[in-house]
Every structure is written in C-alpha cells, then in structure tokens.
PDB file of C-alpha atoms in Angstrom:
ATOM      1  CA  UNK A   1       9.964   7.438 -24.921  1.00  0.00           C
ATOM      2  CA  UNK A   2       6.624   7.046 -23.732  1.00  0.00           C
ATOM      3  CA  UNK A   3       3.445   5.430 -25.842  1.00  0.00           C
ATOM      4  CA  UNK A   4       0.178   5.661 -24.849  1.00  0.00           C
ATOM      5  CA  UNK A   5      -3.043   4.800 -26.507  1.00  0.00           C
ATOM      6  CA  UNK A   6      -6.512   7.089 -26.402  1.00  0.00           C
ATOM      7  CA  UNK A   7      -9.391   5.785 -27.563  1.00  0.00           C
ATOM      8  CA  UNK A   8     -11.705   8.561 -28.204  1.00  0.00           C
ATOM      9  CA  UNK A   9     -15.094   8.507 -28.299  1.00  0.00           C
ATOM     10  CA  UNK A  10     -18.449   9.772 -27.155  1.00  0.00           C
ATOM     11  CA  UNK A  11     -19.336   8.428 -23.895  1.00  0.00           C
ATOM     12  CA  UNK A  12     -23.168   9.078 -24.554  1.00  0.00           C
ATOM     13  CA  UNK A  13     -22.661   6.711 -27.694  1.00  0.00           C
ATOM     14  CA  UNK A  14     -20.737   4.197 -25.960  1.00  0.00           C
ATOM     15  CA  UNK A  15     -23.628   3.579 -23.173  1.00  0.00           C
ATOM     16  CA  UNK A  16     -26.225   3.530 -26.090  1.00  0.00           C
ATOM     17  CA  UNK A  17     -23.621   1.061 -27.877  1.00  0.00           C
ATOM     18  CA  UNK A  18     -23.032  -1.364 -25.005  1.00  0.00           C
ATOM     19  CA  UNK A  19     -26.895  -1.215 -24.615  1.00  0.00           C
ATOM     20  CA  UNK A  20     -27.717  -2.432 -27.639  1.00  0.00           C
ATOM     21  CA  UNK A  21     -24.909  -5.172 -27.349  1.00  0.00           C
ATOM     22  CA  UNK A  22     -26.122  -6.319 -23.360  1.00  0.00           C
ATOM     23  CA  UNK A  23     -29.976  -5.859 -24.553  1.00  0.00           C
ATOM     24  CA  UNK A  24     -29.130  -7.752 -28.193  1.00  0.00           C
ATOM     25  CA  UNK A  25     -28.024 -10.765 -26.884  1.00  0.00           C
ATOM     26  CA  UNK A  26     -29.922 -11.394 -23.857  1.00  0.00           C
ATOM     27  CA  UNK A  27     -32.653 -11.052 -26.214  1.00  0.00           C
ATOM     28  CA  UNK A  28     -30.773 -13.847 -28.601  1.00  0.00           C
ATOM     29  CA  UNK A  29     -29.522 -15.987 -26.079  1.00  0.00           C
ATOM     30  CA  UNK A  30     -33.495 -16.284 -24.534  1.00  0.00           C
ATOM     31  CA  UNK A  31     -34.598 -17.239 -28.388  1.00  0.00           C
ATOM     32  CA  UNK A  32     -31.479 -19.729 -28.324  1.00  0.00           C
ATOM     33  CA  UNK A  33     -32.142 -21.239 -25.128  1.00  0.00           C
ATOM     34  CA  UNK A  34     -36.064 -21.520 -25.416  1.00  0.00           C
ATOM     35  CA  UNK A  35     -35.861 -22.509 -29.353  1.00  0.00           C
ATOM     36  CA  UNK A  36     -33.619 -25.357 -28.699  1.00  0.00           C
ATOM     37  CA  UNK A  37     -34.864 -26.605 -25.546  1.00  0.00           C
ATOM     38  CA  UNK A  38     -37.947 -26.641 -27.710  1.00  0.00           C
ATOM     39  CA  UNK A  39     -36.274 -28.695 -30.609  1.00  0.00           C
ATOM     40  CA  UNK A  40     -34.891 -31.446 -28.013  1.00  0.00           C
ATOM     41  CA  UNK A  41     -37.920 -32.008 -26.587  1.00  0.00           C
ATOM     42  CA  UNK A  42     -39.868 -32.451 -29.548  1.00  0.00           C
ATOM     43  CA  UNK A  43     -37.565 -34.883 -30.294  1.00  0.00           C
ATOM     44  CA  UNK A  44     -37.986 -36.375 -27.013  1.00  0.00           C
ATOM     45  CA  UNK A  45     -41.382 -36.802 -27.061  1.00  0.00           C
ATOM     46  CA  UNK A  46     -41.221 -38.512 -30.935  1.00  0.00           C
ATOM     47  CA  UNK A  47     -38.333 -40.602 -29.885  1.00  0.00           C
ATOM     48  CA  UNK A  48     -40.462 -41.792 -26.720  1.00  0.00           C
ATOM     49  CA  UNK A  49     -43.166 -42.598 -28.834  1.00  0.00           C
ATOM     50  CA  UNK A  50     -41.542 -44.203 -31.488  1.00  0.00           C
ATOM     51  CA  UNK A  51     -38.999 -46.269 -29.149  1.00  0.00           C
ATOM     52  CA  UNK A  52     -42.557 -48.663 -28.376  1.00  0.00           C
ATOM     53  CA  UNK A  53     -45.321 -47.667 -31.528  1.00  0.00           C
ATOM     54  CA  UNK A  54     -42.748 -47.999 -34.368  1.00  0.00           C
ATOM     55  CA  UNK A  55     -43.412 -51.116 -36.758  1.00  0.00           C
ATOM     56  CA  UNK A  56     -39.157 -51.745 -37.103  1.00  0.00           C
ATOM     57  CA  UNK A  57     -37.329 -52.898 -34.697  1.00  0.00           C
ATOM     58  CA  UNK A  58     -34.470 -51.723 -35.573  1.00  0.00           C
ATOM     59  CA  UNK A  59     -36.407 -47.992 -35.683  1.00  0.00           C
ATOM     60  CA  UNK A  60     -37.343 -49.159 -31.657  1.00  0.00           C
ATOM     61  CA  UNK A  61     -33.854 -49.484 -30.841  1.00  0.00           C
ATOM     62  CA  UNK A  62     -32.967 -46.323 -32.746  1.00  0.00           C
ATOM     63  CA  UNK A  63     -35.208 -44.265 -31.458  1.00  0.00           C
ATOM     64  CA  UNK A  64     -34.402 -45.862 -27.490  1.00  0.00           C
ATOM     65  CA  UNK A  65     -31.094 -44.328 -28.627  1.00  0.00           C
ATOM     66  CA  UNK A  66     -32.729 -41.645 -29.353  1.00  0.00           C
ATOM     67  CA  UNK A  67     -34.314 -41.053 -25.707  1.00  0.00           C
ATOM     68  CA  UNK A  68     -31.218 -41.144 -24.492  1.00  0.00           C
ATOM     69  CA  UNK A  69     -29.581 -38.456 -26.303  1.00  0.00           C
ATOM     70  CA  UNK A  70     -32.250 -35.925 -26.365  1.00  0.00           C
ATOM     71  CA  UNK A  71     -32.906 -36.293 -22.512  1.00  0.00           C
ATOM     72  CA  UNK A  72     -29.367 -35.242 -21.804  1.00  0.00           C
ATOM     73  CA  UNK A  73     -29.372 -32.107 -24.629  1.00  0.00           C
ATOM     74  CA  UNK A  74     -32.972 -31.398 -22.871  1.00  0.00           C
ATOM     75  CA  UNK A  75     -30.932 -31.344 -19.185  1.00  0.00           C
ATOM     76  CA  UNK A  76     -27.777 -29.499 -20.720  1.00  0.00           C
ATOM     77  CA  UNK A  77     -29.798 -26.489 -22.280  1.00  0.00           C
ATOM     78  CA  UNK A  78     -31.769 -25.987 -18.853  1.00  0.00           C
ATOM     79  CA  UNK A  79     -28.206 -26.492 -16.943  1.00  0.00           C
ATOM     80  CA  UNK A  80     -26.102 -24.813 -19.066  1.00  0.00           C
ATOM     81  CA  UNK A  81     -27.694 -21.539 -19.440  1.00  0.00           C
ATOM     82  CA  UNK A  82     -26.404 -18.766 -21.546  1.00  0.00           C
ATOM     83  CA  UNK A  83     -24.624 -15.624 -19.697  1.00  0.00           C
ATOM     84  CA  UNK A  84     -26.214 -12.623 -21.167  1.00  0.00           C
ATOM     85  CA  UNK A  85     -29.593 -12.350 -19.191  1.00  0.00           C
ATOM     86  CA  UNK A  86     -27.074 -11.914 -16.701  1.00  0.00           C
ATOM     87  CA  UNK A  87     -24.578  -9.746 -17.914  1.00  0.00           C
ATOM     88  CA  UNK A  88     -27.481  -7.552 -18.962  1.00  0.00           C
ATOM     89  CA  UNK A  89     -28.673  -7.172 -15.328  1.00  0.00           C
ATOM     90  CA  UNK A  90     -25.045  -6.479 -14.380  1.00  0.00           C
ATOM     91  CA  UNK A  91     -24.626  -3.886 -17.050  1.00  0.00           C
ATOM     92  CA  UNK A  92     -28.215  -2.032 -16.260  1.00  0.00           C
ATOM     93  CA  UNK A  93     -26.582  -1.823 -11.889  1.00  0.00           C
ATOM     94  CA  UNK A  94     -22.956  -0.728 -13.617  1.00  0.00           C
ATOM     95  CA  UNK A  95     -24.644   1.671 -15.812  1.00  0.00           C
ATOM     96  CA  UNK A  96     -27.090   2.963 -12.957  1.00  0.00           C
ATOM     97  CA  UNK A  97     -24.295   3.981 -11.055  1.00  0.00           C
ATOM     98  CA  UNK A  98     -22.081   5.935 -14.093  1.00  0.00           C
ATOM     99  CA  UNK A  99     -19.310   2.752 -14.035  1.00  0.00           C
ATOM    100  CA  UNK A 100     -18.420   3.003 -17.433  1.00  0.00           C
ATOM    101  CA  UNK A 101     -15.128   1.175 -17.142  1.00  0.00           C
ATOM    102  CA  UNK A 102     -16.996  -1.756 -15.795  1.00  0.00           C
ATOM    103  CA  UNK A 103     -19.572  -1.861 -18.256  1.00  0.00           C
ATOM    104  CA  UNK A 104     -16.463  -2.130 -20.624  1.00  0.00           C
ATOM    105  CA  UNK A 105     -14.515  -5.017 -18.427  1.00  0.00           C
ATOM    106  CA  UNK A 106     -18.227  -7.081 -18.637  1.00  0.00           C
ATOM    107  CA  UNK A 107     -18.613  -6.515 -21.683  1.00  0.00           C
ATOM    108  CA  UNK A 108     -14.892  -8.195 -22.303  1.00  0.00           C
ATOM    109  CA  UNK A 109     -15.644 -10.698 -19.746  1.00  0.00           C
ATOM    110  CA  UNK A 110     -18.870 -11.619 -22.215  1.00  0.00           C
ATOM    111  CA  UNK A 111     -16.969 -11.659 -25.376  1.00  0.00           C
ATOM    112  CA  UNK A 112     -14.586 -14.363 -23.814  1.00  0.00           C
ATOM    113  CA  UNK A 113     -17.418 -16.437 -22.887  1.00  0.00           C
ATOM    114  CA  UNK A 114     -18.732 -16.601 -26.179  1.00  0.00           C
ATOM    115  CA  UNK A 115     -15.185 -17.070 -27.323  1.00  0.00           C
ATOM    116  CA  UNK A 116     -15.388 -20.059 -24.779  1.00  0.00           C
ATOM    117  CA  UNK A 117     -18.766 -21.600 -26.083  1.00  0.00           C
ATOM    118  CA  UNK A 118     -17.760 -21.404 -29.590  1.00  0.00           C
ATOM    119  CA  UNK A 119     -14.050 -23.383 -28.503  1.00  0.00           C
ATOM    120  CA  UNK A 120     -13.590 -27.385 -28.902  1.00  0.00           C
ATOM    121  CA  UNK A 121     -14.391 -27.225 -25.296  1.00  0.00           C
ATOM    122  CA  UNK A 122     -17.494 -27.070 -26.163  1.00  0.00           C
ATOM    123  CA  UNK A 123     -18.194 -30.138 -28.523  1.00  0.00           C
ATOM    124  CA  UNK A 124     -16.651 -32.439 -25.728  1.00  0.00           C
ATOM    125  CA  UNK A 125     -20.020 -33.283 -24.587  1.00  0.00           C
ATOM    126  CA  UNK A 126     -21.275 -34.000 -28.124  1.00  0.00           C
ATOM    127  CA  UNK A 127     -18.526 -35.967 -29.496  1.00  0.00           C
ATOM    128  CA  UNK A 128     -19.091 -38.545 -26.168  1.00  0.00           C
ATOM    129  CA  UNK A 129     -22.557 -39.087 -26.609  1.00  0.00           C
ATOM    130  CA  UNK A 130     -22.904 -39.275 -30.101  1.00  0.00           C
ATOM    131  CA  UNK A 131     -19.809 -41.543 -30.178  1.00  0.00           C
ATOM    132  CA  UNK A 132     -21.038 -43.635 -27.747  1.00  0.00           C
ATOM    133  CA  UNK A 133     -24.973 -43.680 -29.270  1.00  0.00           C
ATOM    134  CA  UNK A 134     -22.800 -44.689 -32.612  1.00  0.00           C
ATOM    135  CA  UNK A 135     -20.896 -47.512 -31.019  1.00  0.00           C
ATOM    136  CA  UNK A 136     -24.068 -48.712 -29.586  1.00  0.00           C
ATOM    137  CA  UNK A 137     -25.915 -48.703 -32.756  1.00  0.00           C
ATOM    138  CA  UNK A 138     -22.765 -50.896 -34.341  1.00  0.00           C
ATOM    139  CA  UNK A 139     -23.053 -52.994 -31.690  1.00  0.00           C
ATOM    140  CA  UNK A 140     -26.323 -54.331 -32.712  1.00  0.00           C
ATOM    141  CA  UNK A 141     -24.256 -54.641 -36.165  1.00  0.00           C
ATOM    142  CA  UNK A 142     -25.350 -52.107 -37.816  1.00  0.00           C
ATOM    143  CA  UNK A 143     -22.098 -50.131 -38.776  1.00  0.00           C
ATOM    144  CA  UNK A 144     -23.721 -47.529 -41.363  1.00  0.00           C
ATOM    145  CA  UNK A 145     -26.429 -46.343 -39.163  1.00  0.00           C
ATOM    146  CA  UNK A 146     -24.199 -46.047 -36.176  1.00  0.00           C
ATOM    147  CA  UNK A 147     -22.378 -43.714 -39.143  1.00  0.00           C
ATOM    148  CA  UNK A 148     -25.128 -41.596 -39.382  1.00  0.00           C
ATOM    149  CA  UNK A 149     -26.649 -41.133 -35.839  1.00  0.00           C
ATOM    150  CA  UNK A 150     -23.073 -40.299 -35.350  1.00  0.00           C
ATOM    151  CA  UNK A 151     -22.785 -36.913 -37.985  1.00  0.00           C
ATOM    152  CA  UNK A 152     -26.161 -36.114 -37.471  1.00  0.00           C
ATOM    153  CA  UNK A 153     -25.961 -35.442 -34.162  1.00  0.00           C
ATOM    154  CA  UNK A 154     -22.386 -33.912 -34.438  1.00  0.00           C
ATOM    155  CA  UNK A 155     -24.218 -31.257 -37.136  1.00  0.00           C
ATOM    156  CA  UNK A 156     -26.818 -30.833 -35.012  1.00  0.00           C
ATOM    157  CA  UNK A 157     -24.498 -29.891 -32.111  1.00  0.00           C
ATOM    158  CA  UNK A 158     -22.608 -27.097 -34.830  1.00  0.00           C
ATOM    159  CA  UNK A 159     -25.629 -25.527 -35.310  1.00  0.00           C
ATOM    160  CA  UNK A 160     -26.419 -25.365 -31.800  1.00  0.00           C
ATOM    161  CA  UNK A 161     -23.185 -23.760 -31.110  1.00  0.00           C
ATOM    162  CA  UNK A 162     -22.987 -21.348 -34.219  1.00  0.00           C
ATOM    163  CA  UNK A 163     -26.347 -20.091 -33.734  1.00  0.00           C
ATOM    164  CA  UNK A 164     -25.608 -19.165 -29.965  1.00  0.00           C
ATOM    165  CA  UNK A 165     -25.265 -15.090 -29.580  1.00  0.00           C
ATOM    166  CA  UNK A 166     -22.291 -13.239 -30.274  1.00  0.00           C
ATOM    167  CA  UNK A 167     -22.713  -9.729 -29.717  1.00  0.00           C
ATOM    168  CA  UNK A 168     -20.461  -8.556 -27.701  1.00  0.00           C
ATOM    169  CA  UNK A 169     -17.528 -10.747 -30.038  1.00  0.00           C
ATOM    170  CA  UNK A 170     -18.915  -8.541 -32.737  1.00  0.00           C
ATOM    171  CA  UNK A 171     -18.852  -5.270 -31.005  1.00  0.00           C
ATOM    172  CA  UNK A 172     -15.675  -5.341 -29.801  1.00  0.00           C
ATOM    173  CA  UNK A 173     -13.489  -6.940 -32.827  1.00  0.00           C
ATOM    174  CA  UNK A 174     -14.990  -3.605 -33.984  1.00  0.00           C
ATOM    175  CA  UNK A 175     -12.557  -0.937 -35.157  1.00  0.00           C
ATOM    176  CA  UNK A 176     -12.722   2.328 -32.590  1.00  0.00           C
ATOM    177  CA  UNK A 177     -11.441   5.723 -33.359  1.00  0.00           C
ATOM    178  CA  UNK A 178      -8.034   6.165 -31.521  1.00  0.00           C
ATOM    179  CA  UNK A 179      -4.757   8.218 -31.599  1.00  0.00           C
ATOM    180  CA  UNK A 180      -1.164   6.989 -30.706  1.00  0.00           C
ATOM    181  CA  UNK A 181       0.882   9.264 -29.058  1.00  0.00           C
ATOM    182  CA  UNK A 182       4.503   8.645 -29.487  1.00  0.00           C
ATOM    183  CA  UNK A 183       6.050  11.832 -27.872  1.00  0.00           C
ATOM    184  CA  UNK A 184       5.404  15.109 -29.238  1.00  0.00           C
ATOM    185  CA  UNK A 185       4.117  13.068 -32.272  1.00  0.00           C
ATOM    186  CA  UNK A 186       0.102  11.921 -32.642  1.00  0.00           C
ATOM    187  CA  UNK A 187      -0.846   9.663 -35.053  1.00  0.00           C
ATOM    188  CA  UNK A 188      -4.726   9.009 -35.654  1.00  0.00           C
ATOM    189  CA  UNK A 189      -5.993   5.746 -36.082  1.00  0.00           C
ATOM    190  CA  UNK A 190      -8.111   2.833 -35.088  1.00  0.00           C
ATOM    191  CA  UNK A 191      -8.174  -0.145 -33.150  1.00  0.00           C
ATOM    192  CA  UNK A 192      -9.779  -3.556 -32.243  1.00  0.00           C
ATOM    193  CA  UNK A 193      -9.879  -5.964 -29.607  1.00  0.00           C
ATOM    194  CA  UNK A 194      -9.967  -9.433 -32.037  1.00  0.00           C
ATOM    195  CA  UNK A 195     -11.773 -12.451 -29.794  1.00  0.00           C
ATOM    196  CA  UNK A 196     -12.299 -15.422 -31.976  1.00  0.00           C
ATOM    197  CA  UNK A 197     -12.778 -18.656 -31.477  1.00  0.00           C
ATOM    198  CA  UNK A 198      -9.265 -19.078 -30.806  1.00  0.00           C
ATOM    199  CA  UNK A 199      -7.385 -15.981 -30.682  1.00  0.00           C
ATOM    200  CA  UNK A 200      -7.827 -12.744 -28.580  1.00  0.00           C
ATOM    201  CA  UNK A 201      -5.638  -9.730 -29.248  1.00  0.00           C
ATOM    202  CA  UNK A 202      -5.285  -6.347 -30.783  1.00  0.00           C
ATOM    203  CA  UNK A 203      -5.296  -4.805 -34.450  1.00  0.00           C
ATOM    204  CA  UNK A 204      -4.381  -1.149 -34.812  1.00  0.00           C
ATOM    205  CA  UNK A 205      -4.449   0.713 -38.597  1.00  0.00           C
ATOM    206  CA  UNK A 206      -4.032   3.978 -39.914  1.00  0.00           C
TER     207      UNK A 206
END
C-alpha cells in the first residue's frame, strides 16, 4: 500500500507568503543587529568613562569589568551576523528564476538556523564571560556583586537571543492544507513542520 502526502496550495500565495517571511526578518534581524550593537556600545562608552571618572573604586574596577565584556558583545554582534539579509538575497535569485522548491529548502535551511541561535549553543559564549567577569569580581572579595554582574549579564544575553527574528520558525510550524492518500482512500487534512528550540518534526490533524 502506498502513502503519499500533497500539500495543496496556491503557488501565487506561497511566493507572496515566503516573501513576507524572507522580507520580515531581514527587516528584524537589521533592527536586531543595529539595536544591540547600539546597546553594547553605549555601554562601552559609559563603562570607559566610568572605569577612570567614577568616585568608588570598587565602581572603577566594576566598570573595567565592564569594558571588557561589552567590547567582546560589541565584536560578536559585528562577527556574528544574522542570516536573513542573506537568505533574502538568495530567495529574491531563487524566486527570479521560478525555483519554488528552493525557495522552500531556504526557507527550511533558515528556520534551523534560528532553531540553532535560540539552542544552549548559543549561551556558551555568555555563560564564559559572565562567569569569568563574576569570578573576577569575587576575587577582589566581593562575592554578592560578582552574583549580580553574573545574572545580569546572563538576562541580558536571553533577551538578546529571544528578541532575535523568527519568521521563518513561525511560518513553517504553521498548519498547511494537505490530503493523505492511502490507496483509493483520501483523507483531507493539515500539516506542520514543528522547529523549536529543540525539536524538529511533523504534526498532521484532521
């Protein structure tokens, strides 16, 4: 017995669809990438200032720390650039030469990148230089300080990493009209491709 899924739709509907998820979130990912480039370098520039000017020397040493940390977020946001800008110039050459199928594969391809930026992969980074600014900071015995620096920066890397796009997660976790074909017997339904931050795989419902 063979099975075989169809997935039915309009294909004028799916190039506006994948256009607004390419378009979306290089849109997003430039506001991500330029907002908190923007953020760590502020913070830069106060830290800087208040590593010499500040009237406590334990808000010196804190904010030496300080240097430190935001000059490496500064370097990983212009290093570690987001993939949409890209994908979005791949999709416009795919989509100027009628390649729907590989419009679809990139926009999978995109979805498991986000998938892979939202992983524990990606708070590696974070959790060594925080931990290290913390031990640093207790060091120079100052244990509940060395506490804080610690969880701030470990929020401020979340939010970093949950505000980061997600468009094509969302488009493609949603449900599409399908039917399954099992012999002379067609049943209608839906399906999903489900990419999380730890799963990828399949719903179908009827």
């Amino acid at each position: 017995m063979s099975v075989s899924l169809q997935a039915q739709a309009q294909t004028g509907g799916q190039w506006s669809e994948y256009d607004n998820v390419f378009e979306g979130g290089a849109r997003h990912a430039n506001v991500w990438q330029w907002g908190w480039t923007g953020i760590y370098a502020t913070s830069l520039a106060v830290n800087a200032y208040q590593s010499s000017e500040a009237s406590n020397p334990d808000d010196r040493f804190d904010a030496r720390v300080g240097v430190v940390k935001s000059a490496l977020a500064v370097g990983g946001m212009l290093t570690d650039r987001q993939p949409h800008p890209v994908a979005l110039a791949e999709h416009q050459r795919l989509k100027a030469s009628g390649d729907l199928s590989g419009v679809q594969a990139l926009g999978l391809q995109l979805a498991q990148a986000e998938r892979e930026r939202r992983g524990w992969g990606a708070r590696v980074s974070s959790l060594v230089v925080n931990g290290v600014a913390g031990a640093v900071i207790a060091a120079d015995g100052r244990e509940s300080d060395a506490a804080i620096n610690f969880a701030s920066g470990m929020l401020v890397n979340e939010l970093q990493i949950w505000t980061q796009p997600r468009q094509a997660t969302s488009a493609i976790n949603r449900f599409q009209p399908a039917n399954l074909s099992l012999g002379p017997i067609t049943i209608p339904g839906e399906y999903a491709l489900n990419v999380g931050p730890q799963q990828l795989g399949a719903t179908w419902r009827y």
